[in-house]
Tab-separated table of C-alpha atoms in Angstrom:
chain	number	residue	atom	x	y	z
A	19	MET	CA	30.766	61.736	159.320
A	20	LEU	CA	27.603	63.742	159.662
A	21	SER	CA	24.576	61.745	160.675
A	22	GLN	CA	21.059	62.248	159.410
A	23	ASP	CA	18.707	64.370	161.430
A	24	PRO	CA	16.927	62.646	164.316
A	25	ASP	CA	13.730	62.258	162.324
A	26	SER	CA	15.514	60.405	159.518
A	27	ALA	CA	12.683	57.897	159.166
A	28	ASP	CA	10.746	60.581	157.295
A	29	PRO	CA	13.165	63.093	155.777
A	30	PRO	CA	11.662	66.082	153.953
A	31	PRO	CA	11.902	66.337	150.164
A	32	ARG	CA	15.494	67.226	149.330
A	33	ASP	CA	16.805	69.084	146.326
A	34	ALA	CA	20.009	68.076	144.637
A	35	CYS	CA	22.070	71.203	145.276
A	36	GLY	CA	22.615	74.915	145.177
A	37	VAL	CA	25.074	76.511	142.746
A	38	PHE	CA	26.692	79.933	142.694
A	39	GLY	CA	29.232	81.558	140.397
A	40	VAL	CA	30.854	84.975	140.220
A	41	TRP	CA	33.174	86.752	137.761
A	42	SER	CA	34.270	90.041	139.295
A	43	PRO	CA	37.830	91.405	139.157
A	44	GLY	CA	38.687	93.435	142.234
A	45	GLU	CA	36.115	91.681	144.442
A	46	ASP	CA	36.711	89.113	147.175
A	47	VAL	CA	34.947	86.452	145.135
A	48	ALA	CA	35.528	83.646	147.670
A	49	LYS	CA	33.531	85.539	150.280
A	50	LEU	CA	30.842	86.443	147.755
A	51	ALA	CA	30.571	82.736	146.935
A	52	TYR	CA	30.453	81.894	150.654
A	53	TYR	CA	27.516	84.233	151.270
A	54	GLY	CA	25.829	83.057	148.102
A	55	LEU	CA	26.086	79.434	149.252
A	56	TYR	CA	24.945	80.397	152.746
A	57	SER	CA	21.737	81.772	151.232
A	58	LEU	CA	21.306	78.519	149.268
A	59	GLN	CA	22.016	76.185	152.192
A	60	HIS	CA	18.416	74.914	152.143
A	61	ARG	CA	19.127	73.265	148.786
A	62	GLY	CA	21.868	70.984	150.117
A	63	GLN	CA	23.393	70.268	153.524
A	64	GLU	CA	25.727	67.301	152.991
A	65	SER	CA	28.824	69.035	151.616
A	66	ALA	CA	30.024	72.410	150.390
A	67	GLY	CA	32.841	73.668	148.197
A	68	ILE	CA	34.267	76.724	146.459
A	69	ALA	CA	36.667	76.897	143.501
A	70	VAL	CA	38.532	80.121	142.702
A	71	SER	CA	40.819	81.236	139.892
A	72	ASP	CA	43.298	84.111	139.728
A	73	GLY	CA	43.547	83.820	135.953
A	74	SER	CA	46.269	81.203	135.878
A	75	ARG	CA	45.357	78.583	138.486
A	76	ILE	CA	42.189	77.051	139.910
A	77	VAL	CA	42.086	76.117	143.594
A	78	VAL	CA	39.214	74.033	144.981
A	79	TYR	CA	38.335	73.693	148.656
A	80	LYS	CA	35.488	71.385	149.656
A	81	ASP	CA	34.467	69.166	152.551
A	82	MET	CA	31.530	67.420	154.152
A	83	GLY	CA	29.207	69.569	156.244
A	84	LEU	CA	27.287	72.827	156.170
A	85	VAL	CA	28.729	75.926	154.509
A	86	ALA	CA	29.615	77.522	157.847
A	87	GLN	CA	31.255	74.288	159.034
A	88	VAL	CA	33.387	73.864	155.920
A	89	PHE	CA	34.609	77.448	155.528
A	90	SER	CA	36.301	79.568	158.164
A	91	GLU	CA	37.702	83.070	157.783
A	92	SER	CA	41.210	81.644	157.536
A	93	VAL	CA	40.213	79.213	154.767
A	94	LEU	CA	38.427	81.910	152.770
A	95	ASN	CA	41.478	84.176	153.077
A	96	THR	CA	43.546	81.585	151.186
A	97	LEU	CA	41.171	81.550	148.207
A	98	HIS	CA	42.348	84.382	145.964
A	99	GLY	CA	41.091	85.233	142.514
A	100	TYR	CA	38.450	86.982	140.443
A	101	ILE	CA	36.336	83.977	139.425
A	102	ALA	CA	34.615	81.599	141.822
A	103	VAL	CA	32.226	78.665	141.607
A	104	GLY	CA	30.433	77.455	144.745
A	105	HIS	CA	28.274	74.442	145.508
A	106	CYS	CA	26.266	72.971	148.389
A	107	ARG	CA	25.152	69.381	147.909
A	108	TYR	CA	22.466	66.932	148.760
A	109	SER	CA	23.181	63.653	146.977
A	110	THR	CA	20.693	62.486	144.358
A	111	SER	CA	23.397	60.685	142.372
A	112	GLY	CA	26.237	58.887	144.122
A	113	SER	CA	26.819	58.458	147.828
A	114	SER	CA	27.369	61.226	150.341
A	115	VAL	CA	31.168	61.043	150.511
A	116	TRP	CA	33.976	63.575	150.095
A	117	GLU	CA	34.846	62.269	146.646
A	118	ASN	CA	31.373	63.249	145.408
A	119	ALA	CA	31.491	66.730	146.957
A	120	GLN	CA	31.575	69.585	144.465
A	121	PRO	CA	32.850	71.560	142.638
A	122	THR	CA	34.379	68.686	140.698
A	123	PHE	CA	37.789	69.324	139.107
A	124	ARG	CA	39.524	68.210	135.916
A	125	ALA	CA	42.604	69.276	133.991
A	126	THR	CA	42.531	69.341	130.178
A	127	PRO	CA	45.576	69.702	127.892
A	128	SER	CA	45.020	73.449	127.734
A	129	ALA	CA	43.027	74.420	130.816
A	130	SER	CA	41.564	73.272	134.103
A	131	LEU	CA	37.880	72.927	134.842
A	132	ALA	CA	35.804	73.182	138.053
A	133	LEU	CA	32.070	72.462	137.923
A	134	GLY	CA	28.982	72.583	140.160
A	135	HIS	CA	25.703	70.883	139.216
A	136	ASN	CA	22.120	71.158	140.446
A	137	GLY	CA	19.858	68.455	139.063
A	138	ASN	CA	20.030	64.813	138.067
A	139	LEU	CA	21.013	63.267	134.725
A	140	ILE	CA	18.992	60.410	133.267
A	141	ASN	CA	21.579	59.079	130.781
A	142	THR	CA	24.588	58.822	133.076
A	143	LEU	CA	25.523	55.306	131.984
A	144	GLU	CA	25.316	56.318	128.338
A	145	LEU	CA	27.587	59.313	128.947
A	146	ALA	CA	30.049	57.181	130.921
A	147	GLY	CA	30.142	54.833	127.927
A	148	LEU	CA	31.074	57.742	125.642
A	149	LEU	CA	34.178	58.290	127.743
A	150	GLY	CA	35.417	54.800	126.895
A	151	GLY	CA	38.637	54.080	128.728
A	152	GLN	CA	38.574	57.560	130.218
A	153	SER	CA	35.598	56.608	132.383
A	154	ALA	CA	38.028	54.742	134.586
A	155	ALA	CA	39.604	58.098	135.365
A	156	LEU	CA	36.694	59.281	137.476
A	157	ALA	CA	38.334	61.081	140.337
A	158	GLY	CA	39.152	58.715	143.193
A	159	ARG	CA	35.938	57.088	144.434
A	160	ALA	CA	33.669	59.656	142.762
A	161	THR	CA	30.458	58.013	141.582
A	162	SER	CA	28.164	60.901	140.680
A	163	ASP	CA	26.631	61.937	137.376
A	164	THR	CA	28.389	65.290	137.862
A	165	ASP	CA	31.807	63.665	137.738
A	166	VAL	CA	30.879	61.927	134.484
A	167	LEU	CA	29.716	65.267	133.063
A	168	THR	CA	32.931	67.011	134.140
A	169	ALA	CA	35.034	64.247	132.601
A	170	LEU	CA	33.024	64.559	129.381
A	171	PHE	CA	33.684	68.309	129.215
A	172	ALA	CA	37.381	67.677	129.793
A	173	ALA	CA	37.683	64.745	127.361
A	174	THR	CA	39.499	65.259	124.075
A	175	GLY	CA	37.566	62.465	122.353
A	176	ILE	CA	34.234	64.207	121.784
A	177	GLY	CA	35.268	65.684	118.470
A	178	VAL	CA	36.392	69.165	119.477
A	179	SER	CA	39.792	70.781	119.783
A	180	ASN	CA	41.060	71.571	123.265
A	181	GLU	CA	43.788	73.915	122.084
A	182	ALA	CA	43.706	77.372	123.605
A	183	ASN	CA	44.534	79.980	120.969
A	184	GLY	CA	46.884	77.568	119.269
A	185	SER	CA	49.033	77.030	122.331
A	186	SER	CA	49.070	74.280	124.931
A	187	ALA	CA	49.606	74.282	128.651
A	188	ASN	CA	50.209	71.619	131.222
A	189	GLY	CA	47.370	70.975	133.642
A	190	SER	CA	47.829	69.374	137.016
A	191	SER	CA	45.570	68.303	139.808
A	192	ALA	CA	46.062	67.064	143.327
A	193	ALA	CA	43.733	66.115	146.121
A	194	ASN	CA	45.133	66.558	149.591
A	195	GLY	CA	42.705	66.802	152.456
A	196	SER	CA	39.945	69.088	151.288
A	197	SER	CA	41.594	70.886	148.391
A	198	ALA	CA	42.589	70.410	144.791
A	199	ASN	CA	44.378	72.731	142.430
A	200	GLY	CA	45.461	72.916	138.836
A	201	SER	CA	47.282	75.340	136.591
A	202	ALA	CA	47.449	76.318	132.971
A	203	ALA	CA	49.351	78.856	130.950
A	204	ASN	CA	48.135	82.421	130.843
A	205	GLY	CA	46.151	83.371	127.774
A	206	ALA	CA	43.026	85.055	126.548
A	207	GLY	CA	40.685	82.401	127.886
A	208	HIS	CA	40.225	78.795	126.811
A	209	PRO	CA	37.875	78.454	123.867
A	210	GLY	CA	38.454	74.683	124.010
A	211	VAL	CA	36.396	74.413	127.204
A	212	GLU	CA	33.585	76.438	125.695
A	213	ALA	CA	33.649	74.387	122.476
A	214	ALA	CA	33.802	71.126	124.426
A	215	ALA	CA	30.781	72.163	126.513
A	216	LEU	CA	28.836	73.115	123.390
A	217	ALA	CA	29.652	69.729	121.874
A	218	ALA	CA	28.825	67.746	125.009
A	219	LEU	CA	25.691	69.496	126.275
A	220	PRO	CA	23.391	68.325	123.443
A	221	LEU	CA	24.282	64.752	124.451
A	222	VAL	CA	23.147	65.220	128.060
A	223	ARG	CA	19.604	64.332	129.155
A	224	GLY	CA	17.885	65.134	132.409
A	225	ALA	CA	18.042	68.067	134.802
A	226	PHE	CA	21.147	70.222	134.968
A	227	SER	CA	21.713	73.785	136.052
A	228	LEU	CA	25.482	74.124	135.803
A	229	VAL	CA	27.989	76.719	136.922
A	230	PHE	CA	31.573	75.988	135.875
A	231	MET	CA	34.839	77.731	135.120
A	232	ASP	CA	38.238	77.488	133.529
A	233	GLU	CA	41.049	79.776	134.637
A	234	GLN	CA	39.647	82.876	132.966
A	235	THR	CA	35.982	82.306	132.134
A	236	LEU	CA	32.811	81.637	134.110
A	237	TYR	CA	30.155	79.481	132.422
A	238	ALA	CA	26.513	78.679	133.168
A	239	ALA	CA	24.228	76.216	131.399
A	240	ARG	CA	20.670	74.986	131.853
A	241	ASP	CA	18.996	71.888	130.432
A	242	PRO	CA	16.461	72.368	127.607
A	243	GLN	CA	13.563	71.712	130.000
A	244	GLY	CA	14.840	74.184	132.606
A	245	PHE	CA	13.861	71.812	135.407
A	246	ARG	CA	15.928	73.661	138.033
A	247	PRO	CA	16.136	77.461	138.329
A	248	LEU	CA	19.267	79.402	137.348
A	249	VAL	CA	19.576	83.185	137.192
A	250	LEU	CA	22.048	85.841	136.054
A	251	GLY	CA	22.784	88.934	138.120
A	252	ARG	CA	24.977	92.038	137.923
A	253	VAL	CA	27.374	93.338	140.560
A	254	ALA	CA	29.356	96.562	140.334
A	255	ARG	CA	32.472	94.941	138.855
A	256	GLY	CA	31.099	91.848	137.222
A	257	TRP	CA	28.463	89.133	137.067
A	258	VAL	CA	26.856	86.526	139.304
A	259	VAL	CA	25.016	83.280	138.508
A	260	ALA	CA	22.934	81.504	141.163
A	261	SER	CA	20.251	78.894	141.722
A	262	GLU	CA	17.819	81.445	143.158
A	263	THR	CA	17.219	85.181	142.995
A	264	ALA	CA	17.435	85.303	146.799
A	265	ALA	CA	21.169	84.573	146.526
A	266	LEU	CA	21.545	87.598	144.242
A	267	ASP	CA	19.846	89.757	146.868
A	268	ILE	CA	22.126	88.496	149.631
A	269	VAL	CA	25.338	89.415	147.767
A	270	GLY	CA	24.005	92.758	146.519
A	271	ALA	CA	23.560	91.710	142.895
A	272	THR	CA	20.831	93.022	140.609
A	273	PHE	CA	18.691	90.457	138.813
A	274	VAL	CA	19.226	90.580	135.047
A	275	ARG	CA	17.409	87.527	133.696
A	276	GLU	CA	17.070	83.777	133.942
A	277	ILE	CA	19.497	81.511	132.141
A	278	GLU	CA	17.210	80.161	129.432
A	279	PRO	CA	16.489	76.463	128.957
A	280	GLY	CA	18.993	75.086	126.435
A	281	GLU	CA	21.386	78.032	126.900
A	282	LEU	CA	25.123	78.179	127.617
A	283	VAL	CA	26.448	81.513	128.878
A	284	ALA	CA	30.134	82.458	129.016
A	285	ILE	CA	31.402	85.430	131.046
A	286	ASP	CA	34.880	86.945	130.798
A	287	GLU	CA	36.586	90.293	130.208
A	288	ARG	CA	34.698	90.599	126.903
A	289	GLY	CA	31.342	90.499	128.708
A	290	VAL	CA	28.491	87.988	128.530
A	291	ARG	CA	27.960	85.833	125.448
A	292	SER	CA	25.196	83.330	124.891
A	293	HIS	CA	24.873	80.109	122.890
A	294	THR	CA	21.785	77.964	122.372
A	295	PHE	CA	22.862	74.310	122.428
A	296	ALA	CA	19.344	72.809	122.213
A	297	PRO	CA	15.833	74.052	121.429
A	298	PRO	CA	14.080	75.131	124.651
A	299	ALA	CA	11.191	72.953	125.869
A	300	PRO	CA	10.382	74.494	129.275
A	301	LYS	CA	9.219	72.162	132.052
A	302	GLY	CA	10.121	73.968	135.264
A	303	CYS	CA	9.739	71.986	138.477
A	304	LEU	CA	6.373	72.654	140.112
A	305	PHE	CA	7.676	71.479	143.482
A	306	GLU	CA	10.058	74.454	143.620
A	307	TYR	CA	6.967	76.565	144.346
A	308	VAL	CA	5.720	74.130	146.997
A	309	TYR	CA	8.802	73.569	149.106
A	310	LEU	CA	12.265	73.698	147.544
A	311	ALA	CA	12.844	77.382	146.817
A	312	ARG	CA	13.078	80.139	149.398
A	313	PRO	CA	9.887	82.222	149.717
A	314	ASP	CA	11.882	85.367	148.841
A	315	THR	CA	12.876	83.878	145.484
A	316	THR	CA	11.209	84.631	142.156
A	317	ILE	CA	10.956	81.860	139.542
A	318	ALA	CA	9.806	82.522	135.972
A	319	GLY	CA	8.574	85.934	137.065
A	320	ARG	CA	6.404	84.598	139.902
A	321	SER	CA	7.177	85.283	143.565
A	322	VAL	CA	7.368	82.001	145.466
A	323	GLN	CA	5.845	83.673	148.534
A	324	SER	CA	2.889	84.961	146.522
A	325	ALA	CA	2.353	81.576	144.897
A	326	ARG	CA	2.319	79.809	148.262
A	327	VAL	CA	-0.123	82.288	149.779
A	328	GLU	CA	-2.406	81.821	146.765
A	329	VAL	CA	-2.190	78.034	147.143
A	330	GLY	CA	-3.388	78.459	150.722
A	331	ARG	CA	-6.375	80.484	149.550
A	332	THR	CA	-7.205	77.816	146.978
A	333	LEU	CA	-6.863	75.106	149.617
A	334	ALA	CA	-9.352	76.927	151.854
A	335	ALA	CA	-11.864	77.053	149.011
A	336	GLU	CA	-11.373	73.415	148.046
A	337	TYR	CA	-11.226	71.992	151.596
A	338	PRO	CA	-12.929	74.280	154.125
A	339	ALA	CA	-13.013	73.360	157.798
A	340	ASP	CA	-14.950	74.404	160.913
A	341	ALA	CA	-12.067	75.431	163.140
A	342	ASP	CA	-10.821	77.995	165.626
A	343	LEU	CA	-7.197	78.452	164.522
A	344	VAL	CA	-5.014	77.953	161.434
A	345	ILE	CA	-1.403	77.017	162.187
A	346	PRO	CA	1.500	76.151	159.855
A	347	VAL	CA	4.102	73.442	160.175
A	348	PRO	CA	6.985	75.938	160.010
A	349	GLU	CA	8.684	77.253	158.028
A	350	SER	CA	7.885	76.340	154.416
A	351	SER	CA	4.147	76.000	155.096
A	352	THR	CA	3.740	79.436	156.682
A	353	PRO	CA	2.722	81.343	153.505
A	354	ALA	CA	0.076	78.737	152.618
A	355	ALA	CA	-1.307	78.854	156.169
A	356	ILE	CA	-1.542	82.634	155.916
A	357	GLY	CA	-3.464	82.276	152.645
A	358	TYR	CA	-5.782	79.664	154.155
A	359	ALA	CA	-6.548	81.931	157.112
A	360	GLN	CA	-7.161	84.943	154.838
A	361	ALA	CA	-9.578	83.064	152.621
A	362	SER	CA	-11.398	81.168	155.369
A	363	GLY	CA	-11.665	83.956	157.922
A	364	ILE	CA	-10.274	81.622	160.590
A	365	PRO	CA	-7.626	83.346	162.749
A	366	TYR	CA	-4.006	82.564	161.942
A	367	GLY	CA	-1.627	81.770	164.770
A	368	GLN	CA	1.535	79.998	165.806
A	369	GLY	CA	0.958	76.574	167.321
A	370	LEU	CA	4.306	74.896	166.739
A	371	VAL	CA	7.742	76.278	167.533
A	372	LYS	CA	10.525	75.049	165.261
A	373	ASN	CA	14.099	74.685	166.409
A	374	SER	CA	15.920	76.378	163.515
A	375	TYR	CA	19.213	74.688	164.394
A	376	VAL	CA	18.059	71.102	164.084
A	377	GLY	CA	19.380	69.374	161.008
A	378	ARG	CA	22.427	67.287	160.384
A	379	THR	CA	24.476	66.740	163.499
A	380	PHE	CA	27.735	65.165	164.617
A	381	ILE	CA	25.940	63.551	167.549
A	382	GLN	CA	24.205	60.245	166.828
A	383	PRO	CA	20.828	60.329	168.620
A	384	SER	CA	19.973	57.595	171.071
A	385	GLN	CA	17.067	55.321	170.181
A	386	THR	CA	14.885	57.072	172.763
A	387	ILE	CA	15.541	60.457	171.149
A	388	ARG	CA	15.142	59.006	167.668
A	389	GLU	CA	11.716	57.669	168.551
A	390	ARG	CA	10.700	61.158	169.656
A	391	GLY	CA	12.900	62.919	167.145
A	392	ILE	CA	10.086	65.155	165.982
A	393	ARG	CA	10.310	66.865	169.392
A	394	LEU	CA	13.779	68.126	168.490
A	395	LYS	CA	12.246	69.892	165.490
A	396	TYR	CA	8.869	71.059	166.792
A	397	ASN	CA	7.296	71.765	170.149
A	398	PRO	CA	3.639	72.781	170.647
A	399	LEU	CA	2.505	76.031	172.226
A	400	ARG	CA	0.043	74.423	174.623
A	401	GLU	CA	-1.703	77.605	175.737
A	402	ALA	CA	-2.379	78.538	172.085
A	403	ILE	CA	-3.875	75.204	171.006
A	404	ALA	CA	-5.492	73.641	174.092
A	405	GLY	CA	-9.193	73.121	173.488
A	406	LYS	CA	-8.978	74.509	169.935
A	407	ARG	CA	-10.129	72.996	166.662
A	408	LEU	CA	-7.024	73.326	164.516
A	409	VAL	CA	-6.347	73.532	160.797
A	410	VAL	CA	-2.736	72.409	160.399
A	411	VAL	CA	-1.208	73.387	157.052
A	412	ASP	CA	1.798	71.458	155.772
A	413	ASP	CA	3.496	71.533	152.367
A	414	SER	CA	3.556	67.819	151.494
A	415	ILE	CA	3.268	64.259	152.761
A	416	VAL	CA	6.033	61.863	151.714
A	417	ARG	CA	6.019	58.862	154.051
A	418	GLY	CA	3.638	60.342	156.599
A	419	ASN	CA	5.725	59.759	159.726
A	420	THR	CA	6.187	63.468	160.418
A	421	GLN	CA	2.487	64.312	160.067
A	422	ARG	CA	1.516	61.337	162.227
A	423	ALA	CA	3.857	62.530	164.979
A	424	ILE	CA	2.653	66.142	164.742
A	425	VAL	CA	-1.013	65.168	164.959
A	426	ALA	CA	-0.301	63.019	168.027
A	427	MET	CA	1.732	65.830	169.598
A	428	LEU	CA	-1.047	68.363	169.086
A	429	ARG	CA	-3.626	66.027	170.586
A	430	GLU	CA	-1.369	65.451	173.596
A	431	ALA	CA	-1.145	69.233	173.975
A	432	GLY	CA	-4.949	69.456	174.203
A	433	ALA	CA	-6.147	70.167	170.653
A	434	ALA	CA	-9.847	69.337	170.362
A	435	GLU	CA	-9.675	68.547	166.624
A	436	VAL	CA	-6.855	68.382	164.086
A	437	HIS	CA	-7.722	69.032	160.430
A	438	VAL	CA	-4.688	68.596	158.165
A	439	ARG	CA	-4.451	70.569	154.932
A	440	ILE	CA	-1.626	69.994	152.439
A	441	SER	CA	-0.537	72.729	150.022
A	442	SER	CA	0.455	70.262	147.312
A	443	PRO	CA	-1.354	67.350	145.664
A	444	PRO	CA	-0.473	63.846	146.908
A	445	VAL	CA	3.152	62.990	146.071
A	446	ALA	CA	2.672	59.579	144.489
A	447	TRP	CA	5.583	59.266	142.053
A	448	PRO	CA	9.378	59.490	142.482
A	449	CYS	CA	11.402	62.297	140.906
A	450	PHE	CA	14.301	61.615	138.519
A	451	PHE	CA	15.135	65.253	137.866
A	452	GLY	CA	16.825	66.437	141.034
A	453	ILE	CA	14.633	65.735	144.084
A	454	ASP	CA	15.459	62.733	146.241
A	455	PHE	CA	11.903	61.477	146.667
A	456	ALA	CA	11.422	57.933	147.886
A	457	SER	CA	10.512	55.151	145.500
A	458	ARG	CA	6.827	54.790	144.644
A	459	ALA	CA	6.591	51.863	147.066
A	460	GLU	CA	7.754	54.129	149.923
A	461	LEU	CA	5.512	57.066	149.057
A	462	MET	CA	2.372	57.060	151.165
A	463	ALA	CA	0.189	58.438	148.382
A	464	GLY	CA	1.517	55.824	146.005
A	465	ASN	CA	-0.157	53.082	148.012
A	466	LEU	CA	-3.063	54.525	150.039
A	467	THR	CA	-6.260	56.402	149.326
A	468	ILE	CA	-6.743	59.869	150.810
A	469	ASP	CA	-8.988	58.482	153.544
A	470	GLU	CA	-6.470	55.758	154.343
A	471	ILE	CA	-3.762	58.416	154.665
A	472	ARG	CA	-6.035	60.437	156.975
A	473	GLU	CA	-6.620	57.394	159.130
A	474	SER	CA	-2.917	56.549	159.178
A	475	ILE	CA	-1.824	59.993	160.391
A	476	GLY	CA	-4.707	60.236	162.867
A	477	ALA	CA	-6.281	63.464	161.545
A	478	ASP	CA	-9.973	64.344	161.859
A	479	SER	CA	-9.967	65.381	158.211
A	480	LEU	CA	-7.426	65.671	155.409
A	481	GLY	CA	-7.349	67.716	152.225
A	482	PHE	CA	-4.750	68.148	149.485
A	483	VAL	CA	-4.860	71.096	147.100
A	484	SER	CA	-5.757	70.038	143.568
A	485	LEU	CA	-3.093	69.893	140.884
A	486	ALA	CA	-5.063	72.416	138.839
A	487	GLY	CA	-5.273	74.741	141.846
A	488	LEU	CA	-1.532	74.528	142.501
A	489	ILE	CA	-0.652	75.178	138.870
A	490	GLU	CA	-3.017	78.142	138.687
A	491	ALA	CA	-1.370	79.683	141.771
A	492	THR	CA	2.001	79.739	139.994
A	493	THR	CA	0.509	81.665	137.008
A	494	ILE	CA	2.736	79.464	134.788
A	495	PRO	CA	0.998	77.536	131.966
A	496	ALA	CA	0.609	73.864	132.824
A	497	ASP	CA	2.482	72.769	129.692
A	498	ARG	CA	5.583	74.663	130.886
A	499	LEU	CA	5.780	72.832	134.221
A	500	CYS	CA	6.928	69.393	135.345
A	501	HIS	CA	4.419	67.830	137.757
A	502	ALA	CA	5.475	64.194	137.395
A	503	CYS	CA	5.743	63.620	141.151
A	504	PHE	CA	2.001	64.304	141.368
A	505	ASP	CA	0.632	62.558	138.285
A	506	GLY	CA	3.426	60.317	136.932
A	507	SER	CA	3.589	62.222	133.630
A	508	TYR	CA	7.357	62.500	133.062
A	509	PRO	CA	8.495	65.094	130.480
A	510	ILE	CA	11.378	62.808	129.466
A	511	ALA	CA	11.203	59.020	129.503
A	512	VAL	CA	13.608	57.473	132.018
A	513	ALA	CA	15.177	54.108	131.231
A	514	GLU	CA	14.870	51.556	134.024
A	515	ASP	CA	18.647	51.037	134.228
A	516	GLU	CA	19.168	54.785	134.699
A	517	LYS	CA	17.027	54.975	137.853
A	518	GLY	CA	18.638	55.195	141.294
A	519	LYS	CA	21.369	57.120	143.099
A	520	HIS	CA	24.116	54.510	142.916
A	521	LEU	CA	24.391	53.717	139.198
A	522	LEU	CA	28.192	54.009	139.113
A	523	GLU	CA	28.848	52.137	142.336
A	524	PRO	CA	29.648	48.406	142.357
A	525	VAL	CA	26.995	46.289	144.038
A	526	GLY	CA	27.746	45.955	147.732
A	527	SER	CA	30.159	48.899	147.830
A	528	LYS	CA	27.767	51.815	148.329
A	529	ALA	CA	29.262	54.223	150.825
A	530	GLU	CA	27.092	55.343	153.673
A	531	GLY	CA	25.951	58.962	153.805
């Protein structure tokens, strides 16, 4: 089992997942999915999986670990077809175990279904109740909201027909090691899956950017709020759907448009068709611009890199400092540090070196290493910072352990002053829409004043960009963004019994990640 990174006492904000789908006859879709997932690895590092279909059978291969650890050349060479769905996961619902890895798989009377989900549902228990006796059929030990959603799509009891063109086919599934497969009769697609999705999606509440498939059709759907990004792209022989535009770039796809909030898209040999299953009420996640998305991604027409640089400029205006050098906490804070330096006139430089290969590891750190785990991630450039008054730009403070360790490390390396600047407002509220933030009790800004946080992390001064400044940098109207983690204003009310990662797990039986 993979262990957490050595600095697990203060993990960074983690997104639920990355999703990728491709419909492209004549292409090696498994390898396209692999490279797509590789470019989305930052969105989830616990497990990875790819499902492929050759038109008559779906094969799923998934396992715990990073994309490059799960898939080898020999594995990819066994995944043949012209449709693929890929997924990389960080668990925000259900434990980090193989059974909760995605894509999830189900067989219906007329077709098979494989599904990948980015987001977090807020009516999981309600949806599980709709399944009735079928809820007991959740695959193996699977306990995620995604498995409930997949079962709902596959269920025959939601008032839609699952017949494919008037004919039926036997579906089968098996889980052996890291694979599952199912088959269905050949035909001109499976309108039952499409109809079932259209019937089920209006019942679902919360954040969901979905990519799923039957044997012959690729589907994509996005919740009415559009919490998580999802985009459509064109390749020479077909179509691609991905969590971020950067994934389109990596596989050589051309950006076409975003999947709209409340939209279901189906892609097959007839082309792309669109259905609106709910009125759009856009509330895109503001934190995507702060940390989650790659800087080379564009969301809602705004470059993430440009937004982060602009946030840095705003931060310099709102919280100036007398200093000699501006340094980022790499890598996500680099654009904001560049913007701060540009606006302030203080030179920009590198003061911390990040080990790009630190993350989840098979080696359990000793207590000595754990106590100094930050050293495995960052090491100071002593000659660059000794005797200098530093502005240190970071993207967010969650529990504060990382910033406390970095400030101490910089002082040990000879920094004369350490002024911390944060390119997001204080994170004071948990997220229920796809980011695994701590509970409010664990969030530093949920319990301390700004000056108390400054004192706790040991900085000479501390400044957070204002919420208004952050929103303005995105160029997106405030009423089209979700900023609940900053101000507690949730776009959708969340019932108390729907909060938490382990809703479907019996008390005392939660598997360890």
